[in-house]
XYZ file of C-alpha atoms in Angstrom:
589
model
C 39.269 -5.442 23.098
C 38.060 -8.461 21.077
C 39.211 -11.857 21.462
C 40.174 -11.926 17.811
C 42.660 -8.906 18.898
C 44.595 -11.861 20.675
C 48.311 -12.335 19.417
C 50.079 -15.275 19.420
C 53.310 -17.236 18.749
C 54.440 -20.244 17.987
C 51.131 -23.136 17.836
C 47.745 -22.286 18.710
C 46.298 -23.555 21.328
C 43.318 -24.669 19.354
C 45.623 -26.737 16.782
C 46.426 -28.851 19.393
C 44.845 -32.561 19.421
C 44.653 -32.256 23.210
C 44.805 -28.611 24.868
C 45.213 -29.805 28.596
C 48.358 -31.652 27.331
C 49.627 -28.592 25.522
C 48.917 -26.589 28.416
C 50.935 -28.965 30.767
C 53.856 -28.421 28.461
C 53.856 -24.908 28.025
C 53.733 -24.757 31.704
C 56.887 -26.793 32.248
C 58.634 -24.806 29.423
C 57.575 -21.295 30.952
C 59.007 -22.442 34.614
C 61.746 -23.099 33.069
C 61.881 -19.342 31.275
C 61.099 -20.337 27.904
C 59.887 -16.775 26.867
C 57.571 -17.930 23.595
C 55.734 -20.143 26.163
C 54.709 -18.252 28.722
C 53.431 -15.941 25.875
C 51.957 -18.287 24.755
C 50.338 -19.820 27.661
C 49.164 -16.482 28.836
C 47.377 -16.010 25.267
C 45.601 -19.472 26.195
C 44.812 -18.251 28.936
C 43.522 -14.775 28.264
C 41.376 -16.974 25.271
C 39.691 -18.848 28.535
C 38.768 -15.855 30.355
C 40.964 -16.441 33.208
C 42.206 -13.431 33.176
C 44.433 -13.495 36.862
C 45.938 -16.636 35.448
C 47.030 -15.223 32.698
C 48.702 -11.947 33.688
C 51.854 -13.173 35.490
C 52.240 -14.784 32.449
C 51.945 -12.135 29.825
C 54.095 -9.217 31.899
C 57.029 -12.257 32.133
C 57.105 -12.650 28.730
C 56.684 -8.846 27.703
C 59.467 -8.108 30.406
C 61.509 -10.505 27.900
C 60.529 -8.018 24.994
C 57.810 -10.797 23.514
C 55.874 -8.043 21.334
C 53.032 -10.616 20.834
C 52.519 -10.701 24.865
C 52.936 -6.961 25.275
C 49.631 -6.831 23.107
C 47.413 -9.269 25.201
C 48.943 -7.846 27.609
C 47.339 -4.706 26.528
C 43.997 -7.163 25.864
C 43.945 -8.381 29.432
C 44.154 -4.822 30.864
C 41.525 -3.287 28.482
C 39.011 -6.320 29.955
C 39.562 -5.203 33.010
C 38.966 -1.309 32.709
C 42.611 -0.430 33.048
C 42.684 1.459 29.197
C 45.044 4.015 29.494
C 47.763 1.291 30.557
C 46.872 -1.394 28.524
C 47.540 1.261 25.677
C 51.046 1.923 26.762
C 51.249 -1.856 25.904
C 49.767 -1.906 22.885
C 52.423 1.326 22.014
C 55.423 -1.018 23.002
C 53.772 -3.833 20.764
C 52.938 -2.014 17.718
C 56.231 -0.293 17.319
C 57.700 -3.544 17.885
C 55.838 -4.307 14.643
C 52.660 -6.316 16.059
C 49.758 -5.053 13.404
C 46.700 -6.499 16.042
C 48.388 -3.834 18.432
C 48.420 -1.410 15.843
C 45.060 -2.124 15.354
C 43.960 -1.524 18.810
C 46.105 1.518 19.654
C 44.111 2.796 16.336
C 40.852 2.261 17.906
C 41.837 3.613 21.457
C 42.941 6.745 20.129
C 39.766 7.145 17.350
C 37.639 6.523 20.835
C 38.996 9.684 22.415
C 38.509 11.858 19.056
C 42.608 11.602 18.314
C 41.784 11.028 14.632
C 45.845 11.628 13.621
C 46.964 9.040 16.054
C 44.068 7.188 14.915
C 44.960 7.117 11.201
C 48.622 6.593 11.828
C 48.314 3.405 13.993
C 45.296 2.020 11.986
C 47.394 2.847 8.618
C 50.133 0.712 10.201
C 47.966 -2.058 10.842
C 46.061 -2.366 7.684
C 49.743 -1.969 5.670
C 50.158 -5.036 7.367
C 47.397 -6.924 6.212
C 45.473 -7.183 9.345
C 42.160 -7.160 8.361
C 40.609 -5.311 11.054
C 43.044 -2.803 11.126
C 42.399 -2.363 7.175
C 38.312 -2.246 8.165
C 38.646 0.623 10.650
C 41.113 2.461 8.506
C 38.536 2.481 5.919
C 35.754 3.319 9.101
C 37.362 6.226 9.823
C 38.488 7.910 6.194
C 34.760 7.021 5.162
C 33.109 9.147 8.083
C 35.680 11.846 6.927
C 34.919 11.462 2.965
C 38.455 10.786 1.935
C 38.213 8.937 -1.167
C 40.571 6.477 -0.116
C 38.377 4.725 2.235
C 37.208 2.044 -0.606
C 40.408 0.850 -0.669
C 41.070 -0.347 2.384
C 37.208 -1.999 2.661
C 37.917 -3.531 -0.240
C 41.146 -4.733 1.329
C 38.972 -5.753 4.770
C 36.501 -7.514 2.145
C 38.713 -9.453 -0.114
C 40.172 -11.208 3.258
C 36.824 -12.021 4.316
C 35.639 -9.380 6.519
C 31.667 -9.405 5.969
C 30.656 -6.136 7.299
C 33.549 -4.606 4.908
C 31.813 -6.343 1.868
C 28.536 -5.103 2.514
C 29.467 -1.621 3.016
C 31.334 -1.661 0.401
C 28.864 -3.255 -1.901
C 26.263 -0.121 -0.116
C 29.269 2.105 -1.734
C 28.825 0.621 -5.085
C 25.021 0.191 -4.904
C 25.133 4.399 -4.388
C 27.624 4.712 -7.307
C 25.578 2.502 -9.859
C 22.418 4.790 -8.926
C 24.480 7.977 -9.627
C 25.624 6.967 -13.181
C 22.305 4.912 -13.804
C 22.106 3.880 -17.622
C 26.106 4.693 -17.898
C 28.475 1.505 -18.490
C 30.412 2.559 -15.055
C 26.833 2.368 -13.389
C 26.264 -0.906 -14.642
C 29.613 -2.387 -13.618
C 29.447 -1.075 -10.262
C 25.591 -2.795 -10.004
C 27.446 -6.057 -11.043
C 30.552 -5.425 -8.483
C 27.763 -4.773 -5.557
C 25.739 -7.739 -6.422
C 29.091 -9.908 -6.144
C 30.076 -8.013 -2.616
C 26.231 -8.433 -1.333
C 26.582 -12.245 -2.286
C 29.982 -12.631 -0.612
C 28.609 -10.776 2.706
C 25.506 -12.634 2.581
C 26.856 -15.868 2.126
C 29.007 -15.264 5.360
C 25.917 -14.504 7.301
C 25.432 -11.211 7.261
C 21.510 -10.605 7.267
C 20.718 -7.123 5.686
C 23.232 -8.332 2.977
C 21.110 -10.944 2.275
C 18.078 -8.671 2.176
C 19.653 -6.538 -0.394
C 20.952 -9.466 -2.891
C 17.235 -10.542 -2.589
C 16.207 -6.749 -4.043
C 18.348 -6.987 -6.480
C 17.154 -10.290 -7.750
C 13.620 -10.225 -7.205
C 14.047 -6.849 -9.691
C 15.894 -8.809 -12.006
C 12.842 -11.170 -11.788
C 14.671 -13.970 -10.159
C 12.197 -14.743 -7.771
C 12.935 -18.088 -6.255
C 16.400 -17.584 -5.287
C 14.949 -14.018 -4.284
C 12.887 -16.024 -1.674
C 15.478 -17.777 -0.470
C 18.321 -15.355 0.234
C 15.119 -13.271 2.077
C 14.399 -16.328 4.342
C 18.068 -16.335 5.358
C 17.922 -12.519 6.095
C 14.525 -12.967 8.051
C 15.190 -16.130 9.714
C 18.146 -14.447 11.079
C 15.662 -11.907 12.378
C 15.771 -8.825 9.532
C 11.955 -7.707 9.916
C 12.759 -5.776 5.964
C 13.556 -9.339 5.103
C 10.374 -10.750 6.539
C 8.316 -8.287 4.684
C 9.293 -8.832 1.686
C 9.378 -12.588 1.876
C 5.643 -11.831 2.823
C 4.872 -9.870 -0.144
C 6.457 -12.417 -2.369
C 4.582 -15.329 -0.804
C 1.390 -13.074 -1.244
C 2.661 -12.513 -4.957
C 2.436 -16.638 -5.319
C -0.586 -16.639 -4.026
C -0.173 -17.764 -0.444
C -1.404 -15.204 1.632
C -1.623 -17.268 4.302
C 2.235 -17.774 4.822
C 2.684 -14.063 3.867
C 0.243 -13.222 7.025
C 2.992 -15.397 9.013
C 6.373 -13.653 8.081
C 4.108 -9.755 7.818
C 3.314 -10.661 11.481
C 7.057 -11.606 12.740
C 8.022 -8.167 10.601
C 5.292 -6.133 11.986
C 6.170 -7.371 15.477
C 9.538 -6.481 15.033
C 8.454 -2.962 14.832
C 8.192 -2.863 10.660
C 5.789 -0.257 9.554
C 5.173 -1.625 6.108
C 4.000 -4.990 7.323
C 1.669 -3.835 9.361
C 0.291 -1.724 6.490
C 0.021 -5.017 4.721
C -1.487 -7.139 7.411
C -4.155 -4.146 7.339
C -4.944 -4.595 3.370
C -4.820 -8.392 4.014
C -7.678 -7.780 6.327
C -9.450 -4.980 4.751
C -9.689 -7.662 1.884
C -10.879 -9.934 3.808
C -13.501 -7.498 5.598
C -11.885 -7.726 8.993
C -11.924 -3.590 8.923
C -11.670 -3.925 12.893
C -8.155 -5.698 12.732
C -7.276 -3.766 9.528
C -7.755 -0.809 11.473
C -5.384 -2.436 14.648
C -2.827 -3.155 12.263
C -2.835 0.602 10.173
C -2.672 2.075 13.733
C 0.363 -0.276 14.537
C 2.258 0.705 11.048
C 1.527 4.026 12.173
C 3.375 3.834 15.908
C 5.687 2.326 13.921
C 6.328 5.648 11.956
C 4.948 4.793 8.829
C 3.035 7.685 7.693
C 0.930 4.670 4.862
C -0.745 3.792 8.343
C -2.716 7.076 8.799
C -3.242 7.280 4.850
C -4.580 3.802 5.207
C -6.956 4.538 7.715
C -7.910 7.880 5.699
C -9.111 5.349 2.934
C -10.172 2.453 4.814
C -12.882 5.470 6.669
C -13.730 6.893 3.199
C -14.834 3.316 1.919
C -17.138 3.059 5.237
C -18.804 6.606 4.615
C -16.713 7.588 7.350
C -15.431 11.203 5.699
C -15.025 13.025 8.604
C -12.348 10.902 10.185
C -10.837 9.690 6.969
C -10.376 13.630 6.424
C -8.531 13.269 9.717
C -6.144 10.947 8.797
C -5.279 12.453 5.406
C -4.498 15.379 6.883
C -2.564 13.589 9.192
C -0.784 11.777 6.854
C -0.685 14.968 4.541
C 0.922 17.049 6.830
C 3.448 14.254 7.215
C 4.611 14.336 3.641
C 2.210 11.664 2.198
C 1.867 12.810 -1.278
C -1.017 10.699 -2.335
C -2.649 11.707 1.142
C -2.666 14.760 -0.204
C -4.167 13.937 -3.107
C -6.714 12.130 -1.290
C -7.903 15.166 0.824
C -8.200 17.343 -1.747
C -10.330 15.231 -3.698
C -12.452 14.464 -0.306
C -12.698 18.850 -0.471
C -13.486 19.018 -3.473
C -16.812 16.352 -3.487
C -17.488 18.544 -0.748
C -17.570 21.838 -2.266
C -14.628 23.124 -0.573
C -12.224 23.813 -4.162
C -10.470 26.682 -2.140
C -9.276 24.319 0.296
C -8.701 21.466 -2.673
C -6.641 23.818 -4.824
C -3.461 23.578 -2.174
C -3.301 19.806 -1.442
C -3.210 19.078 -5.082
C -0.208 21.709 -5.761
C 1.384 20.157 -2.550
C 0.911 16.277 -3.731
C 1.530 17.323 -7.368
C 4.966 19.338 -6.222
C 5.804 16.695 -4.419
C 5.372 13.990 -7.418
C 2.320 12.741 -7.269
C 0.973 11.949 -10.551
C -2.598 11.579 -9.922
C -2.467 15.027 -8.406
C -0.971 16.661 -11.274
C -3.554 15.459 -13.444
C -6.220 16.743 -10.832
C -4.670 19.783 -10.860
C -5.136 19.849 -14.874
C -8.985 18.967 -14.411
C -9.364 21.988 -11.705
C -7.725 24.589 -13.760
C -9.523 23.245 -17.356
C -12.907 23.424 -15.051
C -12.076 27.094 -14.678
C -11.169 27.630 -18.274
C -7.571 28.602 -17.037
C -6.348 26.541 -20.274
C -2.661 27.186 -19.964
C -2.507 26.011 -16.368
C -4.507 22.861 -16.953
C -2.162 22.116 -19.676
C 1.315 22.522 -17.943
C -0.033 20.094 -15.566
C -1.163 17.869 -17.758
C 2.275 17.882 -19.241
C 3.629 17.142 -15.917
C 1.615 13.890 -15.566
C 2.314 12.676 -19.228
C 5.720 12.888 -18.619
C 5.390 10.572 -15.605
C 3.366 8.116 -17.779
C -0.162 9.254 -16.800
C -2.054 8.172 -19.718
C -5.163 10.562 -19.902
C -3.033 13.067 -19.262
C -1.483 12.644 -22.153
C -4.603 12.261 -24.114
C -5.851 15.570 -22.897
C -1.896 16.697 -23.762
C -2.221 15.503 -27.483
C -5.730 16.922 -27.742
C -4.647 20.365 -27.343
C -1.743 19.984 -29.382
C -3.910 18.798 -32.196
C -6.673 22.138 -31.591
C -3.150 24.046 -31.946
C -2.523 22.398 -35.523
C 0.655 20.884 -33.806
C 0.156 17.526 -35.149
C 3.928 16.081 -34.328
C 3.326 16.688 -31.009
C -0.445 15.385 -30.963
C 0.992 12.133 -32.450
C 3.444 11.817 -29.778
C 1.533 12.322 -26.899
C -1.114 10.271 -28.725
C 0.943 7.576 -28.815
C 2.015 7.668 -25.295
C -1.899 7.394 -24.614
C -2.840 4.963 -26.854
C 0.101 2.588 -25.536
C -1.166 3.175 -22.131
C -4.362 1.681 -23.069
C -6.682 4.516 -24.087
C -9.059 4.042 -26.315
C -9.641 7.374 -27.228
C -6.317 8.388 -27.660
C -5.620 5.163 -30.217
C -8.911 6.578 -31.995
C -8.005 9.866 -32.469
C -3.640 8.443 -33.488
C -5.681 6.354 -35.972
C -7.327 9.394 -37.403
C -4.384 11.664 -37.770
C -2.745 8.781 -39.532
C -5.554 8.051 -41.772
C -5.542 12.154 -42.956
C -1.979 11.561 -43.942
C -1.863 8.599 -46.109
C -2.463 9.062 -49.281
C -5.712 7.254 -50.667
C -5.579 3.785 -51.538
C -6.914 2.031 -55.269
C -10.768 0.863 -55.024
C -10.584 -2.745 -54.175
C -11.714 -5.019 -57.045
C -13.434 -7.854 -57.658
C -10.624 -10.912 -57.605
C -8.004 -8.364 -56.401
C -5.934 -9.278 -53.289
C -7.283 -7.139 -50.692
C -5.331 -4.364 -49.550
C -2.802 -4.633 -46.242
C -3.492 -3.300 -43.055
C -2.252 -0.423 -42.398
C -1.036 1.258 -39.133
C -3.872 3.827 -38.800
C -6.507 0.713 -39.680
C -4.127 -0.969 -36.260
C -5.009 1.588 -34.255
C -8.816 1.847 -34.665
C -8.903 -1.848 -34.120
C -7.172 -1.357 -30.560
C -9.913 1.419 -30.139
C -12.655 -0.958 -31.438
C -11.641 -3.558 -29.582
C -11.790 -1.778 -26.131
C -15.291 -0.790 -27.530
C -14.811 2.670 -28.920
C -17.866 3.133 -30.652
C -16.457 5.635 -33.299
C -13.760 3.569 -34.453
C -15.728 0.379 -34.376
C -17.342 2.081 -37.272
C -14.367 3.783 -39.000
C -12.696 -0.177 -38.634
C -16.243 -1.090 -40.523
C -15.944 1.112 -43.044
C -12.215 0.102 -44.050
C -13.466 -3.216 -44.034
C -15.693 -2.480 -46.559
C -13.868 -0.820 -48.893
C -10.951 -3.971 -48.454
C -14.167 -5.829 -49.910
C -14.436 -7.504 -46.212
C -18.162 -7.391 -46.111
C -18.433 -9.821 -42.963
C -16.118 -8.375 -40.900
C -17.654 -4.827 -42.012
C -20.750 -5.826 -40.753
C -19.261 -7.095 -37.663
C -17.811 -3.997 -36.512
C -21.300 -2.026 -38.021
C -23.001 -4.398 -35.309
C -21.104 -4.099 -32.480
C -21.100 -0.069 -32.749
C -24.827 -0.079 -33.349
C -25.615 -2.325 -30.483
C -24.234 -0.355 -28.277
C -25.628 3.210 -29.717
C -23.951 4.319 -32.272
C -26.235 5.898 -35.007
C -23.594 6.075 -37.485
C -23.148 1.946 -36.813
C -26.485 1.618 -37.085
C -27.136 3.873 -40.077
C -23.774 1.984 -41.840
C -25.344 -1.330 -41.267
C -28.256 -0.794 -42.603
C -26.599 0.404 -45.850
C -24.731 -3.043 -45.748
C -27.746 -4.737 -45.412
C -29.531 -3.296 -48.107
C -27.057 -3.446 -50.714
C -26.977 -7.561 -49.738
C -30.340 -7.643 -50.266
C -31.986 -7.294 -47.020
C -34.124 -4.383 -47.234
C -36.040 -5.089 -44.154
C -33.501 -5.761 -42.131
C -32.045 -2.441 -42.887
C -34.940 -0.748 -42.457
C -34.554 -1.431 -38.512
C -31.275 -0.273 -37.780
C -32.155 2.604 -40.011
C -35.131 2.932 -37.591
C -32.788 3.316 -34.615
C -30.341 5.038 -36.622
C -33.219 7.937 -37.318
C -34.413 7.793 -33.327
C -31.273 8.202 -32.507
C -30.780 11.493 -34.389
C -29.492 10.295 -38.067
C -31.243 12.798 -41.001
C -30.044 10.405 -43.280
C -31.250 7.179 -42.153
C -34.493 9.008 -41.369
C -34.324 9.836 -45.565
C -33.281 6.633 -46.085
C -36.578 5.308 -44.358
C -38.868 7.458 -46.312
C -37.648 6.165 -49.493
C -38.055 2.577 -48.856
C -41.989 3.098 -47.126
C -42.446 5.606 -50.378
C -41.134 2.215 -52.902
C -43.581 0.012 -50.831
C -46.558 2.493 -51.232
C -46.797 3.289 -47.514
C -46.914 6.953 -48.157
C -48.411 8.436 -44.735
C -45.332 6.681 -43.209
C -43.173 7.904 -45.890
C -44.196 11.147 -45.046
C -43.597 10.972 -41.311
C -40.020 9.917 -41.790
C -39.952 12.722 -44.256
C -40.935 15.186 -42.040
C -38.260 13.324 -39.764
C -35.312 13.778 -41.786
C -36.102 18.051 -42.798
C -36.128 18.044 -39.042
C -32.594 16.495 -38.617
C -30.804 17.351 -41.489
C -28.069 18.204 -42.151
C -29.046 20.851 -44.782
C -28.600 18.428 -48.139
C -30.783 15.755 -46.457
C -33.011 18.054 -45.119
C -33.538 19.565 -48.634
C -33.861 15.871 -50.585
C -36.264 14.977 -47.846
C -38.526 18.436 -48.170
C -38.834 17.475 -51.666
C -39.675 14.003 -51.133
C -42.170 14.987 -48.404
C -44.198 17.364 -51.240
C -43.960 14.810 -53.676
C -45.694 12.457 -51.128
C -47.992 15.153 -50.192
C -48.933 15.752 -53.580
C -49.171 11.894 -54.094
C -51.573 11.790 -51.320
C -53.882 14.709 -51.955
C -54.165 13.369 -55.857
């Protein structure tokens, strides 16, 4: 056994100001038969390692019915390989009432599968308060399930035992998870945070690397840090990694390289993988490629998806289809992913089709959304769709554009707006475009703004298209334009007109010129109309004919005429066929 399974009577030896002298005296007082001395020189002995010392000692005193000598008795035959014997002692101690005995006859019997014994003698040490007695009685009911076994580490915990706090806070951690969002969940989060601290503050290293989880989550980054240099300085690799990735978070990649390299040394998969990125970064692809091939020894399946993409991005597809599969075949759902979209550039959308379902099945997001491109492709709508409802659902955001789309084609415009919004607060332009516009069909139609009138609010469909337009979606930049306008906003109509035009919108450029015009500058307009009209637009085409017709330019007139029949649509096309015959006529007179 342990030295901490020592019993003793009486003073410790170590409370004495000078142990040789209170040696000498319990010496005199055993040869005289004082029975609590010779215990309890035998116990100081047994401490020392002098074990042959000791002995003579020990059976005097448990020959006197000392129960505290009859258990390092049991100690002192245990060291020396005698354990069938030295548990007879510990029996004669522990029913004497010594709970360190109990404790030990508890472990002896667990050791040789006597789970009964085990549990009777452990129970009688922990009802004692012997904290090691209390932490293998809780041991052994966990490994059986018995729901009794967080008492007793509890018990183990609350007098300091560390490895009792951290499993139980593990316990706790597993309970929050299970009723995540539920009060209890929360409560037991809080409980395990205080058990990890207590552990952790007692030295116990993965305790330390889990407090830093949980407050690096929480955001609490420096004393994250700090409670992960404890874990890794007391060698946790986990710890060292994630100091590593905080550090590279900070913006010290150098000192993340350091504690990545003890990790990865240490046999840690996932700093390896990160020494590779450091050095792909950095265009070391040689060393990358050392350092994926070391995460990968190490087990971690990143390694070989790693060197799948680090062979793609060097034109390298026939090995980096290697290590996808690799990886793939491993479980690597975005390896999947990967090699079916390395099939599918190459033709192969037979062999594509199954890697996405795997990835997808398996929860990759990207796949699912693949999957929803393939079966669309095919014009197997109701396919692409489910999986496109798959990815929204995990946040995907042009998923759930393409979700709301067909929801709107269906005339379900609830749903549209819902999965529009998931979209557009994902970032997608389109999908904040197209919210804006089934919001701007809804609202009823707002008083023509007049001169000295406040202008009218914003409203949330007019929000929208100015998240579109500001991420440069062309069509809203004009619809933004246009409610400008009628607010009376002439500058910031022509603003958005401009933007829109400039980078090819006809209607923008069509729009503008009307702005132009009506301020006056005729010319002006007559250029975006220009590029409106070569762009496509019958009416700025019309629009063109009319103003060279006013200056007397008819042969030019005419051309733009001819222009605008050509585009249309069919009112334009019928204004401008007129206008064209009256210039004809004009021109023949």
């Amino acid at each position: 056994m342990q030295p901490s399974d020592l019993d003793e009577t009486g003073d410790e030896a170590g409370e004495a100001a000078d142990e040789a002298a209170e040696e000498v005296r319990r010496r005199l007082a055993a040869e005289s038969g004082d029975v609590e001395a010779m215990s309890v020189l035998g116990a100081m002995l047994l401490r020392r390692g002098d074990l042959d010392g000791a002995e003579p000692h020990l059976r005097a005193a448990t020959a006197a019915g000392d129960r505290a000598a009859a258990n390092n008795l049991g100690v002192l035959l245990h060291q020396r390989g005698y354990t069938d014997e030295a548990a007879g002692w510990w029996r004669i101690a522990a029913v004497a009432g010594s709970a360190p005995a109990a404790h030990a006859l508890g472990r002896y019997h667990r050791e040789r599968g006597d789970e009964p014994a085990a549990e009777y003698w452990l129970r009688q040490s922990a009802e004692q308060g012997h904290v090691l007695g209390a932490y293998a009685l809780a041991d052994l009911l966990e490994h059986r399930g018995d729901a009794g076994a967080e008492r007793w580490m509890r018990a183990a915990a609350e007098r300091g035992h560390r490895e009792a706090a951290y499993r139980l806070a593990r316990a706790l951690d597993r309970r929050a998870a299970r009723r995540s969002g539920a009060d209890s969940g929360t409560e037991a989060a809080d409980e395990a945070e205080q058990w990890y601290r207590q552990a952790a503050a007692r030295g116990h290293r993965r305790a330390a690397l889990h407090l830093g989880t949980i407050l690096e989550k929480r955001g609490e980054v420096q004393e994250a840090g700090r409670w992960y240099l404890t874990s890794a300085k007391d060698g946790e690799p986990r710890a060292a990694c994630a100091l590593g990735f905080l550090l590279r978070d900070a913006g010290d990649s150098e000192s993340a390289a350091v504690w990545w390299l003890r990790a990865a040394q240490e046999g840690d998969g996932n700093a390896a993988n990160a020494l590779g990125a450091l050095h792909a970064e950095r265009g070391e692809t040689q060393t990358a490629e050392r350092w994926y091939r070391a995460a990968l020894d190490a087990g971690d399946d990143n390694g070989a998806y790693n060197l799948g993409l680090l062979c793609a991005e060097q034109g390298r597809t026939a090995q980096a289809e290697q290590w996808y599969r690799r990886a793939a075949y491993a479980g690597h759902r975005e390896a999947a992913n990967a090699l079916a979209i390395l099939l599918l550039h190459g033709g192969d959308e037979t062999g594509a089709e199954p890697w996405f379902s795997k990835a997808a099945e398996a929860g990759s997001v990207d796949a699912a959304f693949n999957l929803g491109i393939l079966y669309a492709g095919r014009g197997e709508t109701e396919s692409a769709l489910r999986w496109y409802e798959v990815a929204a659902a995990a946040g995907h955001t042009e998923a759930a554009l393409q979700v709301g789309m067909a929801r709107l084609r269906d005339g379900d415009e609830r749903e549209a707006e819902r999965y529009l919004r998931c979209a557009a607060g994902g970032g997608s332009a389109e999908a904040a475009y197209r919210l804006a516009a089934v919001l701007d069909a809804r609202r009823p139609p707002e008083p023509a703004h007049g001169l000295g009138e406040s202008a009218h609010s914003k409203t949330e469909c007019e929000e929208w298209y100015e998240r579109a337009a500001s991420q440069g979606h062309r069509r809203a930049q004009v619809r933004v334009g246009m409610l400008a306008a009628a607010r009376g906003d002439v500058v910031e109509a022509a603003r958005w007109y401009r933007e829109a035009a400039e980078a090819g919108s006809r209607n923008g450029a069509f729009n503008l010129g009307l702005l132009l015009a009506r301020e006056g500058s005729e010319p002006e307009a007559a250029v975006w109309w220009a590029r409106a009209a070569d762009a496509g637009h019958g009416r700025a085409a019309l629009r063109l004919a009319l103003v060279y017709a006013r200056r007397g330019e008819l042969d030019e007139g005419q051309r733009w005429a001819d222009r605008a029949v050509e585009l249309g649509p069919a009112e334009v096309a019928e204004r401008a066929a007129r206008l064209r015959d009256a210039l004809r006529q004009e021109l023949s007179a």
